[in-house]
XYZ file of C-alpha atoms in Angstrom:
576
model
C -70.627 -21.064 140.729
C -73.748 -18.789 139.610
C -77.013 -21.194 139.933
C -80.945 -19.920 139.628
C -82.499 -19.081 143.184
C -83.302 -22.487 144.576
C -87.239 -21.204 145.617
C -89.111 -17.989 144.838
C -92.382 -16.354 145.858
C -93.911 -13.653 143.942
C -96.377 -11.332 144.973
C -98.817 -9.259 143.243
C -100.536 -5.950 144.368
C -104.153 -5.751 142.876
C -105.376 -2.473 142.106
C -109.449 -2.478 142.876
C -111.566 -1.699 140.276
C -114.990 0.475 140.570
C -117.687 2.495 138.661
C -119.681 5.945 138.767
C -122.898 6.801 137.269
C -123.425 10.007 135.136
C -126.490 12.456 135.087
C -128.068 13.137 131.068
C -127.826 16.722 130.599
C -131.718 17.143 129.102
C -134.318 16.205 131.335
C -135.950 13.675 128.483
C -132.446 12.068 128.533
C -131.294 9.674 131.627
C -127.549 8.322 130.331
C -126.218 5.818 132.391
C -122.732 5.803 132.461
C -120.609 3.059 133.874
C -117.056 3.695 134.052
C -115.112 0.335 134.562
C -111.707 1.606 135.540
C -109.830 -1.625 135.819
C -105.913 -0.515 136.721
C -104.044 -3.762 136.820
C -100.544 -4.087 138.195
C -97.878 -6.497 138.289
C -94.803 -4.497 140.182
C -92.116 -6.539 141.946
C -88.483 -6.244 142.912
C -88.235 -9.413 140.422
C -89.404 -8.169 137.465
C -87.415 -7.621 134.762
C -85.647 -4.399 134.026
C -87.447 -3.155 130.907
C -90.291 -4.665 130.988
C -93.233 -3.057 129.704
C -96.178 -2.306 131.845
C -98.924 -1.455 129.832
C -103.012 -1.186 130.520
C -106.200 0.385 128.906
C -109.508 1.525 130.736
C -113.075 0.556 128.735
C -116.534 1.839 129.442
C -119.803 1.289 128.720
C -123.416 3.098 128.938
C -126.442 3.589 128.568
C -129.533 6.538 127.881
C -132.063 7.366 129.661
C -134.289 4.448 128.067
C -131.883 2.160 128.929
C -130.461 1.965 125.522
C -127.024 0.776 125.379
C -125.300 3.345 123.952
C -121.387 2.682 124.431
C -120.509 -1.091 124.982
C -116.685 -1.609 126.509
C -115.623 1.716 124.512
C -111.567 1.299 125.225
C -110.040 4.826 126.429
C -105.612 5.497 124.999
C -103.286 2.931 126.410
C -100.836 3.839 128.528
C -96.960 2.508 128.897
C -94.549 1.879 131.791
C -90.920 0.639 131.793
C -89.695 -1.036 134.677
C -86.219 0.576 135.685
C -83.565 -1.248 137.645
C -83.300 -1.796 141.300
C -80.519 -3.722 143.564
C -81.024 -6.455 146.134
C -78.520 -8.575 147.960
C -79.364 -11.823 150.216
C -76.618 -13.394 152.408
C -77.559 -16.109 153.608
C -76.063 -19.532 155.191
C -78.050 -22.426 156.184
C -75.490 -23.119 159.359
C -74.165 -20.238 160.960
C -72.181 -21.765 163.904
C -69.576 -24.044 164.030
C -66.675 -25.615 166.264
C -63.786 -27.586 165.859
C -60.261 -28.362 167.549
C -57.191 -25.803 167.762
C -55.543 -25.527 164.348
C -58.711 -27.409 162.357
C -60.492 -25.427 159.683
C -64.517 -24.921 159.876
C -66.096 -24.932 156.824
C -69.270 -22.502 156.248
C -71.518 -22.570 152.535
C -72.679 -19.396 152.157
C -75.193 -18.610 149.354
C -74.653 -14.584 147.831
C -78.177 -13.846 146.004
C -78.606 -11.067 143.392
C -81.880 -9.831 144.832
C -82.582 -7.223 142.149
C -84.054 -7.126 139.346
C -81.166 -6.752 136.599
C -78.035 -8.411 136.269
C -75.660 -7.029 138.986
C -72.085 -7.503 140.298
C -71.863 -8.296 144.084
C -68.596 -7.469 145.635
C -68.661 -8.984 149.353
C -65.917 -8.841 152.206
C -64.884 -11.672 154.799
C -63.284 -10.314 158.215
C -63.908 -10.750 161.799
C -66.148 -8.886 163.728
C -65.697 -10.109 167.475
C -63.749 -12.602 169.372
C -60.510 -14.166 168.314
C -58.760 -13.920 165.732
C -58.949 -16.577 163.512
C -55.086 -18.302 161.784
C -56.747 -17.372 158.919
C -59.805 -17.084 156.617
C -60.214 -18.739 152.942
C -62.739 -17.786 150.543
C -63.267 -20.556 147.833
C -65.710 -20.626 145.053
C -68.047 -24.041 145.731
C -67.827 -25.474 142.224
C -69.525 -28.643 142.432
C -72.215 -26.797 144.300
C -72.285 -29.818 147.228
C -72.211 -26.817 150.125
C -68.949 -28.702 151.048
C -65.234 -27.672 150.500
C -64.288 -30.187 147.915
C -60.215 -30.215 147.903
C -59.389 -29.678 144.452
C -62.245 -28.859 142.920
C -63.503 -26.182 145.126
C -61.408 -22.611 143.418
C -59.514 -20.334 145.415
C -60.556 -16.629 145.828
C -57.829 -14.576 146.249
C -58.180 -12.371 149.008
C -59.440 -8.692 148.264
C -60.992 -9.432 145.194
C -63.964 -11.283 146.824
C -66.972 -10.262 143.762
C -69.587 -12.373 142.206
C -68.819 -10.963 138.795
C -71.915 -10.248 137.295
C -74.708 -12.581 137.636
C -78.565 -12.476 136.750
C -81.362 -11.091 138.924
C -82.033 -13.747 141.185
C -78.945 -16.269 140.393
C -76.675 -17.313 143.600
C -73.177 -17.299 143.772
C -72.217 -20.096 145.999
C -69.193 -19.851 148.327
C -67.059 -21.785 151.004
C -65.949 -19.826 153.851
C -63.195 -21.553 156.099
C -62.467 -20.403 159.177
C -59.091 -21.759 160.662
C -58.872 -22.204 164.789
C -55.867 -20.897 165.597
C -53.880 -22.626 168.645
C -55.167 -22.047 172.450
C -52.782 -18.970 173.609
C -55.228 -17.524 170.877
C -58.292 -19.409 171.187
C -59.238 -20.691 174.094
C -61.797 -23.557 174.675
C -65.633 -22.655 174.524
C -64.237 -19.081 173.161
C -66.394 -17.708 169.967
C -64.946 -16.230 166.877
C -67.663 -14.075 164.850
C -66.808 -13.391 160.983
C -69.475 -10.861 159.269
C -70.227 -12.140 155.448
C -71.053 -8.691 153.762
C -72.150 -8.345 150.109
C -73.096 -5.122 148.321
C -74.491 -4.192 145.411
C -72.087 -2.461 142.302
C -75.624 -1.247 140.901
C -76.639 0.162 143.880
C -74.257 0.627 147.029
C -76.834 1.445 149.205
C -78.447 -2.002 148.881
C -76.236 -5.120 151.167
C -77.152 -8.220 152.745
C -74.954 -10.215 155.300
C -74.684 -13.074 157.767
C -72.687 -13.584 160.860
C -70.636 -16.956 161.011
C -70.221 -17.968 164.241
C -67.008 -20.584 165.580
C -66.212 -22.089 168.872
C -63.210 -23.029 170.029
C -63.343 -26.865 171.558
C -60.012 -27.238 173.782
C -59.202 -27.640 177.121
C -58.645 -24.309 179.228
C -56.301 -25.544 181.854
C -55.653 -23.419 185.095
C -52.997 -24.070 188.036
C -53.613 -22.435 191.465
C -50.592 -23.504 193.731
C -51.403 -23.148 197.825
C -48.645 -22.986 200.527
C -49.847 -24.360 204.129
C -48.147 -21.345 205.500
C -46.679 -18.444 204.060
C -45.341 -17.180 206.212
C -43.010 -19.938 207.162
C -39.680 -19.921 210.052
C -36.433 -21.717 209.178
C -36.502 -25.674 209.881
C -39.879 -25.305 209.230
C -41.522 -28.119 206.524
C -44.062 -26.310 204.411
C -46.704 -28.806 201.749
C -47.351 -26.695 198.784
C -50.725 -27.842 196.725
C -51.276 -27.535 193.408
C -54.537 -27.778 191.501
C -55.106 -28.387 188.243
C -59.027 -27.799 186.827
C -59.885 -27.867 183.169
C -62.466 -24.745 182.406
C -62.770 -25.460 178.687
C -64.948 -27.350 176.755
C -62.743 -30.400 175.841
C -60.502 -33.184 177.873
C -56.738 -32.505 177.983
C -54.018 -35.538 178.288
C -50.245 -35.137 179.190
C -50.498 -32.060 181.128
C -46.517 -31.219 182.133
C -45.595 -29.887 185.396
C -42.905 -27.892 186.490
C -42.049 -26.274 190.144
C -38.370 -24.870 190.455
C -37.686 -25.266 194.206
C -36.445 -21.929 194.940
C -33.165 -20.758 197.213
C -33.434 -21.163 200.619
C -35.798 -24.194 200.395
C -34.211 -27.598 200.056
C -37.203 -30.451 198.342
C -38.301 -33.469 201.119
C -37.534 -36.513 199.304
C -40.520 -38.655 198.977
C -43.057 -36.030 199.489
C -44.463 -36.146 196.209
C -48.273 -37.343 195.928
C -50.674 -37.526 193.033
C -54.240 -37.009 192.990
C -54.617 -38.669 189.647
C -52.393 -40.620 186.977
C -49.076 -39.366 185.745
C -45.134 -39.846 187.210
C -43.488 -36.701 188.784
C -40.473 -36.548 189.907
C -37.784 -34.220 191.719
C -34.924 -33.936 189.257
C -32.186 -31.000 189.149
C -33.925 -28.763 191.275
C -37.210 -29.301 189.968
C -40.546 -30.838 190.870
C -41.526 -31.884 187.577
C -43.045 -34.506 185.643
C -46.375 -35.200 183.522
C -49.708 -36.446 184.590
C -51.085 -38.910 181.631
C -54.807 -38.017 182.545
C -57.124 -38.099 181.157
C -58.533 -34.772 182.590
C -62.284 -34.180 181.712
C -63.979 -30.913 181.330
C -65.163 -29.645 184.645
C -62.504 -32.195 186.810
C -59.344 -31.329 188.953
C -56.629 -32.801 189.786
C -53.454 -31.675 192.096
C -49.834 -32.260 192.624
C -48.468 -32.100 196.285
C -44.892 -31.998 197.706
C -43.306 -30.819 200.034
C -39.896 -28.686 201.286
C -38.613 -27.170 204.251
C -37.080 -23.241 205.006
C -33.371 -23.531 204.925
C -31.533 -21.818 208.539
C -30.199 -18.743 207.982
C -32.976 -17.382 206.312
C -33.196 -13.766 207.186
C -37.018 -12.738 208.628
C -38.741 -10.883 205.622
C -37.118 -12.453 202.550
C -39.764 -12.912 199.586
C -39.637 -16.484 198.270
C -41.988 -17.422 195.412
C -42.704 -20.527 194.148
C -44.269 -20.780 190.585
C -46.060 -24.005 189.185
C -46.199 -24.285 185.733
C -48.355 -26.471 183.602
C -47.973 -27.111 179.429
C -50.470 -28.791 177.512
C -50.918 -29.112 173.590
C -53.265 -26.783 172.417
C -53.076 -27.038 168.259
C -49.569 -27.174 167.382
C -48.081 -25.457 170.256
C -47.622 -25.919 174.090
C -49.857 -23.751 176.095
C -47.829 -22.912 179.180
C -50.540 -21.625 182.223
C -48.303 -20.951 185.722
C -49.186 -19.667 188.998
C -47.166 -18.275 191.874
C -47.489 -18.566 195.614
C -45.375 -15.650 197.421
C -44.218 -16.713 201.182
C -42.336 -13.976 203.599
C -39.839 -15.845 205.903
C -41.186 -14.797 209.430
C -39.423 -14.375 212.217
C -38.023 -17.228 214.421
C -34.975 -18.770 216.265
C -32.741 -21.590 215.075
C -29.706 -23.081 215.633
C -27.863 -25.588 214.491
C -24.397 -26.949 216.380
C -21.911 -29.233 215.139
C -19.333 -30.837 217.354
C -15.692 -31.613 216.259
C -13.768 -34.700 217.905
C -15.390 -36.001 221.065
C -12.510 -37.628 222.265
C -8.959 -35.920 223.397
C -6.095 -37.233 225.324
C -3.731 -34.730 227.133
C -0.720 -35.099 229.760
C -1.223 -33.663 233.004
C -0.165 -29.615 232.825
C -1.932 -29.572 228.725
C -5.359 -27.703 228.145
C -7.812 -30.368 226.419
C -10.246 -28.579 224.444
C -13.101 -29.834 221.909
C -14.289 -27.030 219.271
C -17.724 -26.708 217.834
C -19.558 -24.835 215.255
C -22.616 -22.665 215.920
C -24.957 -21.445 212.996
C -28.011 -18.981 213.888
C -30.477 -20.783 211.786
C -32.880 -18.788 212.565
C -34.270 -15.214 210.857
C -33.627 -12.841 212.974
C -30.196 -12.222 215.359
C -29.809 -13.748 218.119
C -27.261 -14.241 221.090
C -26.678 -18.233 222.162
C -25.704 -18.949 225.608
C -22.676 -21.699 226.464
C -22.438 -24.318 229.321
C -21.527 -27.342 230.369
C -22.059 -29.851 232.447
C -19.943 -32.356 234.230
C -16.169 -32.583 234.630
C -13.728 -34.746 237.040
C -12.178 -32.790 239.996
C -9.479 -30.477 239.631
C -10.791 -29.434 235.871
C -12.596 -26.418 235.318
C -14.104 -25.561 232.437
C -14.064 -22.133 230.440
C -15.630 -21.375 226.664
C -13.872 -19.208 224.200
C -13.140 -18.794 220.532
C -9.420 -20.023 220.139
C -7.958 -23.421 221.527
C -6.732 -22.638 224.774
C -9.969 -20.265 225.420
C -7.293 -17.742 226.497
C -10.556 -15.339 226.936
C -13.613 -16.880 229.137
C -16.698 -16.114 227.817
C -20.327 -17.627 228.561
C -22.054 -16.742 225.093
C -21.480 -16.450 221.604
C -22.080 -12.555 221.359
C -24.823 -11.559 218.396
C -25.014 -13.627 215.270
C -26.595 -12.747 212.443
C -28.960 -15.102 210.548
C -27.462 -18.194 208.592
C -23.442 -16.849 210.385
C -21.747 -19.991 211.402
C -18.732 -19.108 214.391
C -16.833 -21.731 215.887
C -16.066 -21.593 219.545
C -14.288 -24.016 221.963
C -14.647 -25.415 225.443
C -11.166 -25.992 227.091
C -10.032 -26.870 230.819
C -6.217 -27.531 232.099
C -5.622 -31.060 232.848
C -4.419 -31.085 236.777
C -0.947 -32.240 237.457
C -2.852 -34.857 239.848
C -4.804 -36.919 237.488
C -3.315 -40.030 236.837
C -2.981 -42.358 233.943
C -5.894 -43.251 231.679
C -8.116 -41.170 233.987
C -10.896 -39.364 232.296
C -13.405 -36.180 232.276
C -16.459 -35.746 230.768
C -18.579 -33.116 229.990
C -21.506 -32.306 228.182
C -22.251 -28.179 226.436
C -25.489 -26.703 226.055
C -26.036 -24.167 223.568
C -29.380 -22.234 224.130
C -30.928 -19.476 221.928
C -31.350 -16.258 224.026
C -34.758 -15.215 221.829
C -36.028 -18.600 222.105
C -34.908 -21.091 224.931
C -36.699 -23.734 223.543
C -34.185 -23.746 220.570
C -31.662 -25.613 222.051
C -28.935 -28.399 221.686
C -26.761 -30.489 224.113
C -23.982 -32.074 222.819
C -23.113 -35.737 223.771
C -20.330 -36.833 226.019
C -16.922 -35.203 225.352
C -14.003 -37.138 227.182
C -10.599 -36.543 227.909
C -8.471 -39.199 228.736
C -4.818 -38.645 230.267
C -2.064 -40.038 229.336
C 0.653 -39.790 231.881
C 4.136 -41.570 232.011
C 4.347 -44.735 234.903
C 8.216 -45.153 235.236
C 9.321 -48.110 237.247
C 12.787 -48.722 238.052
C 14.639 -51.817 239.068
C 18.123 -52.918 239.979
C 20.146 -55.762 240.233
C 23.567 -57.736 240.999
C 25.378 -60.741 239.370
C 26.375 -61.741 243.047
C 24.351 -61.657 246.068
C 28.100 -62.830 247.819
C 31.338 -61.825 247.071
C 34.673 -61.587 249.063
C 37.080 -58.615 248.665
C 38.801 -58.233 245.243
C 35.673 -60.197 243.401
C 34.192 -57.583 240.850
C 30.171 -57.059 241.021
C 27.876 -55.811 237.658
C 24.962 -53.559 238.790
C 22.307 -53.193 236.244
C 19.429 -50.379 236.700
C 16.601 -50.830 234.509
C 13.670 -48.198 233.939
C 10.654 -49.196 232.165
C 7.792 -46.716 231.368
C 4.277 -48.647 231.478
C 2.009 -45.562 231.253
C -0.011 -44.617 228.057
C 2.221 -41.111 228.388
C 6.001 -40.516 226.656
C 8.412 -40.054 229.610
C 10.816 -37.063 229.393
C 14.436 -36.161 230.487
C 14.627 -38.791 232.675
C 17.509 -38.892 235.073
C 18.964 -42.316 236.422
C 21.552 -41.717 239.145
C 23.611 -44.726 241.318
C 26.009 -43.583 243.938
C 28.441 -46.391 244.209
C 28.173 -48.525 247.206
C 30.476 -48.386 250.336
C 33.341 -51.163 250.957
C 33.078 -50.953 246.624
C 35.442 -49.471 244.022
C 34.169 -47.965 240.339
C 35.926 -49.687 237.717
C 36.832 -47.302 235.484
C 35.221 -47.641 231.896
C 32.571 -50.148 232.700
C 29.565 -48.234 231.997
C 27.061 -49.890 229.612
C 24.161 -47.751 228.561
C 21.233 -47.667 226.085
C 17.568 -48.617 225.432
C 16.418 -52.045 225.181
C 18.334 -54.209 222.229
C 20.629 -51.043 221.999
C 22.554 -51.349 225.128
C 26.847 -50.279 224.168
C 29.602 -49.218 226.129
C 29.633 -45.785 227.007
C 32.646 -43.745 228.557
C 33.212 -42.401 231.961
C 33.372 -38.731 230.577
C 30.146 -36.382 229.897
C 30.631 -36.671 226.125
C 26.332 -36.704 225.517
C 26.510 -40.226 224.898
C 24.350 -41.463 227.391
C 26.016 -42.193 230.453
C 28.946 -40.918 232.680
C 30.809 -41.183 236.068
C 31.647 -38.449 238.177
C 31.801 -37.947 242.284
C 31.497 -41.641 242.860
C 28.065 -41.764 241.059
C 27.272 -43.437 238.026
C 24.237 -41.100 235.857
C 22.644 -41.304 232.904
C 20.601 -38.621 231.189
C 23.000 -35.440 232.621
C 25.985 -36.364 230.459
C 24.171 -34.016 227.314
C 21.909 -36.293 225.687
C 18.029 -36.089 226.789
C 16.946 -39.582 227.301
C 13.538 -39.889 226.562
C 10.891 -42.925 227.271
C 8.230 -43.780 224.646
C 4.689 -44.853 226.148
C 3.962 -48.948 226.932
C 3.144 -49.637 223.285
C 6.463 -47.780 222.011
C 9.699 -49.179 220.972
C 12.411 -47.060 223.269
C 10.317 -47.773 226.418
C 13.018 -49.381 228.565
C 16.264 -47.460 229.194
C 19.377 -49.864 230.925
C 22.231 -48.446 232.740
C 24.999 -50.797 234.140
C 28.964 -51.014 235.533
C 31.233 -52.872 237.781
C 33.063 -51.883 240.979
C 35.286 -54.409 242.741
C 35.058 -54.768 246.300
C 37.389 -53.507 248.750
């Protein structure tokens, strides 16, 4: 809309006005001549093109008596058209502005034909410095209110930004509106500077302009995450910090958080801790969460937690860990992150793990109890075996199969995070008795670092060794000549060991004769007849001696708490 200039101040230029006197020619004579030059002029940028500027000079004088001789005689009159000049004034009575991410600013901006004519004022709209903005609208302010009025306010297409023509001193009345664009863009407190230029058609060489200044009012979150040590050994448990300060010129809610814990670190539970509201959590891997805030300008706030360097971890690997924060800023997350490099340093480790602690073995077997040894540190390293303890008659010998058929007294070099397993045997004596036991402890010491070290617990062996007893008996204790006796021979086993190939023998008794085909034979609850020949089925007689366990069957005796425990051999003879 095209309106008259709202105020206007003209100024004149006076031309002075001033008189000479003339000399009479004769000497009789004396003419007095007053000239009254009065030039009077009007000029201004705002007067009319074509105006007429016109003026005429008068004099009067006088002779040499004083007699008035020309009264206000007027001289020609002269003529002046006033041609055309150009003015522009761009002007805005606010020139800065601020407002969210993704919000419009509105500007009223007043274009002024400063000339004298009726001109056409084309103008451009762009940004000179700062951001840039999501875009800039041009409307034409209809109802005149310096306010964008939805609906009523008319587009101006883009590139086409002119006045039209309008009168010397009319305004053409605009809206210019600025949108903020989203943080990643604009940030908060950041200005965005858009130049209002409009020039003259009638004259080129004649512009006017105003700068439009908008701010940016968001939240400018940063994250700076500090490790307690960088430079961290394996086992070790490092607190990483992270601290979250709002630079910008607006509060910030809901800030996410995000720390992938990286390989080679495993998370401490419960380590988490808060410096302000919000609920984080360590979920798949991640230290993540969102703190609810609110987070003023100026304040901090931090997320702690904490995780330790896995064994193995070879001296010099690069681990980062990055913390990343989100916050809405417009329409769209802003995602800020920081990273915190560590360099595994170089230290000893180990970690041992013990099989079975318990064995059992028969005198003449090699007991042995394996274990696993993993160089949890960074660097190689060479662990030394022994042990301590033992029951007489054992010695005890490392190696790396079952029967440690190869002594050695270390685990040779291991590489970081190599697991090996090893074993620490010893031959049970032929000596040690039923349910006797040995026990031993093993150390396993780190050659670069004795003070990494680890002693097992008690390992016991406990032998289990066959106790055979054997008992016989008669039906009669007296008997005359021709009466037939019954010997029975019983063998029980009462140890915790199986009894093998056991061997009964009986050598029949002076003044007695073996009655052929007697023989009874078998474990307990099993006991049959068996015949005189060695036909393997358990017993036999030959050489006047009644056997059992050489006839071709292997009689074997199961521990106390087995079944076949008791064997029973038994026959007649008659006496003589």
């Amino acid at each position: 809309m095209t309106r008259k200039k709202r105020s206007q101040t003209e100024t004149y230029a006076e031309i002075p006005t001033g008189g000479a006197p003339m000399r009479k020619r004769t000497s009789l004579i004396t003419i007095l001549a007053l000239a009254l030059l009065a030039a009077t002029s009007a000029w201004s940028a705002g007067t009319a093109v074509g105006q007429d500027i016109s003026n005429t000079a008068n004099v009067t004088y006088y002779d040499a008596n004083g007699t008035i001789i020309g009264n206000n005689v007027a001289s020609n009159t002269v003529h002046t058209t006033v041609t055309q000049i150009g003015g522009v004034v761009v002007a805005a009575g606010v020139t800065t502005g601020n407002g969210a991410n993704n919000t419009f600013v509105n500007y009223a901006v007043d274009i002024e034909n400063n000339g004298n004519g009726s001109d056409t004022i084309n103008f451009t709209v762009a940004t000179s410095a700062g951001w840039s903005p999501a875009s800039i609208t041009v409307y034409n302010d209809v109802d005149n209110n310096d306010a964008y009025t939805a609906g009523v306010d008319t587009l101006i297409p883009a590139g086409s930004y002119t006045t039209g023509a309008i009168l010397a001193e009319a305004v053409f009345d605009i809206i210019v509106r600025v949108e903020i664009p989203n943080g990643d863009v604009a940030a908060g407190g950041a200005p965005n500077s858009v130049l209002v230029t409009g020039t003259s058609v009638f004259d080129n060489t004649k512009t006017g302009s105003v700068t439009l200044t908008t701010t940016a009012n968001a939240a400018v979150l940063t994250v700076d995450l500090v490790a307690n040590d960088t430079t961290p050994v394996p086992g070790q448990v490092i607190t990483f910090t992270a601290t979250i300060t709002n630079n910008g010129n607006a509060g910030s809610s809901d800030i996410g958080c995000s720390n992938l814990i990286p390989g080679g670190f495993t998370f401490v539970p419960g380590s988490i801790v808060l410096g302000g509201p919000g609920s984080i959590d360590f979920v798949g891997g991640v230290v993540s969460g969102v703190l609810t805030g609110p987070l003023a300008v100026g304040a901090s706030t931090t997320v702690a937690f904490q995780a330790t360097l896995n064994s193995g971890v070879v001296s010099g690997t690069p681990i980062n860990f990055v913390q990343s924060i989100s916050h809405m800023a417009g329409t769209a997350p802003l995602v800020v992150t920081d990273t915190e490099p560590l360099t595994v340093g170089a230290g000893s480790g180990l970690t041992v793990s013990v099989g079975s602690s318990a064995d059992t073995k028969t005198p003449g077997d090699v007991t042995s109890f394996p274990f696993d040894v993993t160089n949890g540190g960074s660097i190689n390293d060479t662990f030394d075996l022994t042990s301590a303890g033992g029951a007489a008659g054992y010695v005890y010998t490392f190696g790396t199969d079952a029967t440690c058929s190869s002594a050695i007294t270390d685990t040779g070099v291991m590489a970081p995070g190599a697991t090996a397993t090893f074993y620490v045997c010893a031959t049970v004596p032929a000596t040690a008795g039923d349910t006797t036991t040995s026990t031993i402890t093993i150390t396993v010491t780190s050659a670069a670092d004795v003070t990494k070290t680890f002693t097992s617990g008690n390992l016991v062996t406990t032998v289990t060794a066959p106790v055979l007893g054997i008992l016989k008996a008669v039906d009669l204790a007296n008997a005359a000549p021709g009466d037939t006796l019954t010997y029975t021979i019983t063998v029980t086993n009462s140890g915790t060991g199986n009894a093998t190939a056991i061997l009964i023998s009986d050598v029949v008794p002076a003044f007695t004769t073996y009655t052929p085909g007697t023989i009874q034979a078998g474990f307990s609850g099993s006991v049959a007849a068996r015949t005189d020949s060695a036909n393997s089925d358990g017993a036999r007689f030959n050489a006047n001696t009644v056997s059992a366990g050489d006839d071709g069957m292997v009689i074997n005796l199961d521990n106390a708490s087995g079944v076949n425990k008791v064997y029973i051999l038994s026959y007649q003879v008659t006496v003589d």
